[in-house]
């Protein structure tokens, strides 16, 4: 157990809908990173939050957005869902300069 | 474009043998290197981190890093069927920068 919790575990949406995924970081960690993992691929970096500010972004469109709260928990929001958004969404928490630990992930299916 | 390359496998080894997993990376300034294990349908679990050239051992696992050749490897001694999983190599520029993952190598340990 890494102490990183994600909710929900599974989600089914239809194309065009919006979704919010949640992540609670490990105690003492102030940085949250989000990754998308398509089937058969390695995780791809979406963005990172450090002390409530976006601290880097990967090659994802603006319809992928996020937030980090004062308790360092985080949300990932995806608008206008597309079929290709179907993937495992992973949250990783860390202290700045240290190893990233992953939560169990949210499996999103877009129909 | 930062890239991490891994042979996708499957790599099949008999129980008790040594499994050797390899990874190359493109960004010469990369500083931190990680091996994650991912069971089917689960999230990545950190096995090893390595930052300096040479070998690092932890139980049955040994990570090897050669920055001049931009090469990282993971050796699993006395392989067990429970080691059957996908092994992801990840690289970052420094401690808390985004991880760049390879696609993973699927390992199958045959009893």
PDB file of C-alpha atoms in Angstrom, chain A residues 31 35 37 40-43 45 48 88 90 94-104 107, chain B residues 34 36 38 41-46 49 51 88 94-104:
ATOM      1  CA  UNK A  31       3.271  17.014  -5.138  1.00  0.00           C
ATOM      2  CA  UNK A  35      -0.585   9.941 -15.875  1.00  0.00           C
ATOM      3  CA  UNK A  37      -1.989   4.654 -19.418  1.00  0.00           C
ATOM      4  CA  UNK A  40      -0.390  -1.999 -23.777  1.00  0.00           C
ATOM      5  CA  UNK A  41       1.421   1.310 -23.297  1.00  0.00           C
ATOM      6  CA  UNK A  42       3.505   2.904 -20.594  1.00  0.00           C
ATOM      7  CA  UNK A  43       2.010   5.738 -18.529  1.00  0.00           C
ATOM      8  CA  UNK A  45       2.510  12.315 -18.150  1.00  0.00           C
ATOM      9  CA  UNK A  48       1.866  17.855 -12.099  1.00  0.00           C
ATOM     10  CA  UNK A  88      -6.184   3.788 -16.755  1.00  0.00           C
ATOM     11  CA  UNK A  90      -2.887   7.086 -12.466  1.00  0.00           C
ATOM     12  CA  UNK A  94       5.775  12.606  -3.907  1.00  0.00           C
ATOM     13  CA  UNK A  95       7.702  15.166  -1.920  1.00  0.00           C
ATOM     14  CA  UNK A  96       9.620  17.545  -4.181  1.00  0.00           C
ATOM     15  CA  UNK A  97      12.795  15.805  -5.274  1.00  0.00           C
ATOM     16  CA  UNK A  98      11.728  12.314  -4.308  1.00  0.00           C
ATOM     17  CA  UNK A  99      10.255   9.111  -5.668  1.00  0.00           C
ATOM     18  CA  UNK A 100       6.711   9.017  -7.032  1.00  0.00           C
ATOM     19  CA  UNK A 101       4.284   6.483  -5.573  1.00  0.00           C
ATOM     20  CA  UNK A 102       1.208   5.478  -7.510  1.00  0.00           C
ATOM     21  CA  UNK A 103      -2.376   4.976  -6.435  1.00  0.00           C
ATOM     22  CA  UNK A 104      -4.447   2.047  -7.659  1.00  0.00           C
ATOM     23  CA  UNK A 107     -10.206   2.766 -15.125  1.00  0.00           C
TER      24      UNK A 107
ATOM     25  CA  UNK B  34      13.346   3.627 -11.833  1.00  0.00           C
ATOM     26  CA  UNK B  36       8.281  -0.419 -11.670  1.00  0.00           C
ATOM     27  CA  UNK B  38       2.852  -3.792 -12.949  1.00  0.00           C
ATOM     28  CA  UNK B  41      -5.049  -4.609 -14.238  1.00  0.00           C
ATOM     29  CA  UNK B  42      -3.068  -3.053 -11.378  1.00  0.00           C
ATOM     30  CA  UNK B  43      -1.034   0.130 -10.973  1.00  0.00           C
ATOM     31  CA  UNK B  44       2.788   0.343 -11.162  1.00  0.00           C
ATOM     32  CA  UNK B  45       4.692  -0.615  -8.013  1.00  0.00           C
ATOM     33  CA  UNK B  46       8.214   0.714  -7.443  1.00  0.00           C
ATOM     34  CA  UNK B  49      15.582   3.360  -8.039  1.00  0.00           C
ATOM     35  CA  UNK B  51      20.955   7.356  -9.652  1.00  0.00           C
ATOM     36  CA  UNK B  88       8.290  -0.579 -16.664  1.00  0.00           C
ATOM     37  CA  UNK B  94      15.732  15.144 -11.602  1.00  0.00           C
ATOM     38  CA  UNK B  95      13.953  13.915  -8.537  1.00  0.00           C
ATOM     39  CA  UNK B  96      10.508  15.354  -9.060  1.00  0.00           C
ATOM     40  CA  UNK B  97      10.306  16.041 -12.763  1.00  0.00           C
ATOM     41  CA  UNK B  98       7.831  13.962 -14.761  1.00  0.00           C
ATOM     42  CA  UNK B  99       8.640  10.331 -15.309  1.00  0.00           C
ATOM     43  CA  UNK B 100       9.081   9.200 -18.906  1.00  0.00           C
ATOM     44  CA  UNK B 101       8.130   5.547 -19.184  1.00  0.00           C
ATOM     45  CA  UNK B 102       8.953   2.846 -21.656  1.00  0.00           C
ATOM     46  CA  UNK B 103       6.152   0.626 -22.922  1.00  0.00           C
ATOM     47  CA  UNK B 104       7.227  -2.138 -20.564  1.00  0.00           C
TER      48      UNK B 104
END
